[in-house]
CSV table of C-alpha atoms in Angstrom, one decimal:
chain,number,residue,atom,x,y,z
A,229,UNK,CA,-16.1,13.3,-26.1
A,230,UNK,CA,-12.4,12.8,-27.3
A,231,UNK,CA,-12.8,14.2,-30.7
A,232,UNK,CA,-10.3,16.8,-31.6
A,233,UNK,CA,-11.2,19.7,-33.6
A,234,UNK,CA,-7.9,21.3,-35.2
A,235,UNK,CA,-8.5,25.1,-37.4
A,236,UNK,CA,-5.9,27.2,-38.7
A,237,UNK,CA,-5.7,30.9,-39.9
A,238,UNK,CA,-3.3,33.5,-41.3
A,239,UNK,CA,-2.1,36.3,-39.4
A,240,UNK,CA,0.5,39.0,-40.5
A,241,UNK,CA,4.2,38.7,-38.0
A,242,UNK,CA,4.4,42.4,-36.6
A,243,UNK,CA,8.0,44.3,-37.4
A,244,UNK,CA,9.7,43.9,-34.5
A,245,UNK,CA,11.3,40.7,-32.6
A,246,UNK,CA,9.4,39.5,-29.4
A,247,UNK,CA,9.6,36.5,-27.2
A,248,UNK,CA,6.1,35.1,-28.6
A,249,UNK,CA,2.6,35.2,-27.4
A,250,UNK,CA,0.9,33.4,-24.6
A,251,UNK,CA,-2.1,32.1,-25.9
A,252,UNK,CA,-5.7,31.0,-24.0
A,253,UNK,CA,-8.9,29.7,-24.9
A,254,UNK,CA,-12.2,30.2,-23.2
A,255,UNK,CA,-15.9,30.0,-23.9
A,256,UNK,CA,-19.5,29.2,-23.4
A,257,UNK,CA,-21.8,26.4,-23.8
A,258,UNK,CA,-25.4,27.2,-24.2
A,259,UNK,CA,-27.3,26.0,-22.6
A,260,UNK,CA,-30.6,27.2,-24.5
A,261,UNK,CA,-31.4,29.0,-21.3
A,262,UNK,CA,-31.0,32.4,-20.8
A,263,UNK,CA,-27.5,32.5,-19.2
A,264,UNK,CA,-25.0,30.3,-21.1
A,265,UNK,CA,-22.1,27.7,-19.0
A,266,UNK,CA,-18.7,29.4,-19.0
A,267,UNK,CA,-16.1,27.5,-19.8
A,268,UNK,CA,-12.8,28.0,-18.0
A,269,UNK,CA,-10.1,30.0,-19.4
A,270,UNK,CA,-7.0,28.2,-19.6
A,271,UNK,CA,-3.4,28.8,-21.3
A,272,UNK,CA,-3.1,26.8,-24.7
A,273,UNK,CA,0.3,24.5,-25.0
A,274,UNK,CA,2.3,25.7,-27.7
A,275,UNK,CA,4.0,23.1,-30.2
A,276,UNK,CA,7.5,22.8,-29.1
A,277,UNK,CA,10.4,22.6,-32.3
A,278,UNK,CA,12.8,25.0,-33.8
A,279,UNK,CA,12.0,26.7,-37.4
A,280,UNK,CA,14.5,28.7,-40.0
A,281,UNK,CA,17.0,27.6,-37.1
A,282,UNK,CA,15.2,29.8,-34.6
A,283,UNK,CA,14.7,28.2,-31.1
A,284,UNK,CA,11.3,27.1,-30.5
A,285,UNK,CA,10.6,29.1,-33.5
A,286,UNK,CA,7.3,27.0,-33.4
A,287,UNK,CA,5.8,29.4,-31.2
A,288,UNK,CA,3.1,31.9,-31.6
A,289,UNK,CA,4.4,35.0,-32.5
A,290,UNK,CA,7.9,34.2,-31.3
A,291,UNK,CA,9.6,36.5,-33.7
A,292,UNK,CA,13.2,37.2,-35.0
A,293,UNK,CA,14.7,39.6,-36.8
A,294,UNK,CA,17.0,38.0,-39.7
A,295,UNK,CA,20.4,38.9,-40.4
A,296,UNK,CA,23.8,38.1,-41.4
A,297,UNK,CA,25.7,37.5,-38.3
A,298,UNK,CA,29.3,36.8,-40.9
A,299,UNK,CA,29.5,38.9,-43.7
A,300,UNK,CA,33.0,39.4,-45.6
A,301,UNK,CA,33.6,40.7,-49.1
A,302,UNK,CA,37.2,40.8,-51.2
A,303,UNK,CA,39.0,40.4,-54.3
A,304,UNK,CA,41.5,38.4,-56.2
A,305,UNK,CA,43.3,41.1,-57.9
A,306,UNK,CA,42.9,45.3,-57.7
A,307,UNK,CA,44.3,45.5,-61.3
A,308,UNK,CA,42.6,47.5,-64.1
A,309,UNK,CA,41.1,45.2,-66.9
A,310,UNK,CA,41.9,42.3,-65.2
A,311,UNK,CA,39.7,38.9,-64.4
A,312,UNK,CA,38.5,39.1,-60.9
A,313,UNK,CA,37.2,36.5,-58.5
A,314,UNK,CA,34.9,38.1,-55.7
A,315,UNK,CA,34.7,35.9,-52.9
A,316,UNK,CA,31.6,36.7,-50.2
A,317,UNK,CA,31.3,35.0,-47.1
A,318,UNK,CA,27.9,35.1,-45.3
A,319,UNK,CA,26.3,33.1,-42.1
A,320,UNK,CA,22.7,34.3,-41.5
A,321,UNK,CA,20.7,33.8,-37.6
A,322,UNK,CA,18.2,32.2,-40.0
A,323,UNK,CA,17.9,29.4,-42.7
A,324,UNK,CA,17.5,31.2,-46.3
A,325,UNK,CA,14.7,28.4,-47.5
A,326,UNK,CA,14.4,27.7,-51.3
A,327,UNK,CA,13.3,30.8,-53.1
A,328,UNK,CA,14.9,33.3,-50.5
A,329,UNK,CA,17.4,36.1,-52.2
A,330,UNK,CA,20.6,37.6,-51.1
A,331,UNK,CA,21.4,40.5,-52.9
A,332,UNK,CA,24.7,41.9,-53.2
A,333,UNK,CA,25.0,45.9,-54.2
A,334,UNK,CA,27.2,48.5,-54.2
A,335,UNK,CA,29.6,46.0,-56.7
A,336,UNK,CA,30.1,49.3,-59.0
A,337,UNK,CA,32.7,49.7,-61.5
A,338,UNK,CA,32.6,46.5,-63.3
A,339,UNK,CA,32.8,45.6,-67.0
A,340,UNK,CA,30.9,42.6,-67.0
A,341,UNK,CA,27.6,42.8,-69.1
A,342,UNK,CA,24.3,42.0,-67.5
A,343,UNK,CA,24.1,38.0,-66.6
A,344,UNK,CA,21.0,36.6,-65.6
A,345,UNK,CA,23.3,33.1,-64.9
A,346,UNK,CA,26.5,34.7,-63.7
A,347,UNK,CA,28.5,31.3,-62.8
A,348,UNK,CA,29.1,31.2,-59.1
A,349,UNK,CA,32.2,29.1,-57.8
A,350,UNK,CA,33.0,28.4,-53.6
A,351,UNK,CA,31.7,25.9,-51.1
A,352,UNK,CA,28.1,27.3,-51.8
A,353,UNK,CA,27.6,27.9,-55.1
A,354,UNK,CA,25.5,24.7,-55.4
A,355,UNK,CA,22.8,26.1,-53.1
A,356,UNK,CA,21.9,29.0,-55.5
A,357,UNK,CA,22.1,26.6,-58.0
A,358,UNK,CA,26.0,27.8,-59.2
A,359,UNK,CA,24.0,30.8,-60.9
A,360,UNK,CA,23.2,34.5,-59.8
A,361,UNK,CA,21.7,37.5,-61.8
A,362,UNK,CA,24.1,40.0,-62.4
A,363,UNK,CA,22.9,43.8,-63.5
A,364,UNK,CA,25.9,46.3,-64.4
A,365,UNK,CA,24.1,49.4,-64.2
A,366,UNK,CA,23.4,49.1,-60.4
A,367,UNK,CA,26.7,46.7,-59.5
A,368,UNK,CA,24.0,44.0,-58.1
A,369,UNK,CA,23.9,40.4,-58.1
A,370,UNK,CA,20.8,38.5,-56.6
A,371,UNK,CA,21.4,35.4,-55.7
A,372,UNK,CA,18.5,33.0,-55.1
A,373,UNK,CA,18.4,29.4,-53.2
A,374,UNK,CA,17.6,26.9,-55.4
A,375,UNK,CA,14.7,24.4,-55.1
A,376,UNK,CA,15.3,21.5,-52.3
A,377,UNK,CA,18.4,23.8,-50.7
A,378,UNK,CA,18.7,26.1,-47.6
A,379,UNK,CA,21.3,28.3,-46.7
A,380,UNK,CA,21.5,26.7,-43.0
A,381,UNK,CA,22.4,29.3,-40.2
């Protein structure tokens, strides 16, 4: 009579942020008769805990829309042919688990060929493993977090 029975399934988050579900259970026993023994309807308790840094993130369809709640952008020097250090600072409402991208764009009128390891320096370089892919032709550099890190909001 204790036994638990525990069953999971995947389900596809809508597009747009709400404050989650309430979810209930209800059912029948039967009772090999001809009318089967309700069982009562009753709300389910949702697991409590954060996730990605979202507040009780843990609950059903509680869902957020990720973004970057700091995001700055300059330059070491504004001199033709020059070296020049690009520094971007982001925060995000969300952890960036391993495996999550940031691309930067719009970084047009470089000289600097096509890098798929363009050496990243700064506070944060480690957690995209001190590598992004640079592409010339578009001005775009992806960077991705590296295995075991998280870009912590």
């Amino acid at each position: 009579a204790d036994t638990s029975y525990t069953v999971s399934f995947m389900l596809r988050n809508g597009d747009d942020a709400r404050s989650g579900a309430t979810v209930s259970i209800s059912g029948s026993v039967d009772s090999g008769g001809v009318d089967n023994a309700p069982v009562e309807s009753l709300d389910l308790t949702s697991g409590p805990g954060d996730m990605l840094a979202v507040t009780n993130g843990a609950s059903p369809l509680l869902l957020v829309v990720p973004l970057f709640s700091v995001k700055n952008v300059g330059q070491s020097l504004p001199l033709v042919d020059a070296s020049n250090t690009i520094t971007v600072t982001i925060s995000g409402s969300v952890d960036f688990p391993a495996a999550s991208t940031i691309t930067l764009s719009g970084l047009i009128g470089s000289q600097t060929a096509n890098d798929a390891d363009l050496a990243l320096g700064g506070t944060a370089s480690s957690v995209f493993g001190n590598a992004g892919a640079w592409t010339l032709s578009d001005g775009t550099l992806v960077l991705t977090v590296a295995s075991g890190g998280v870009l912590s909001a």
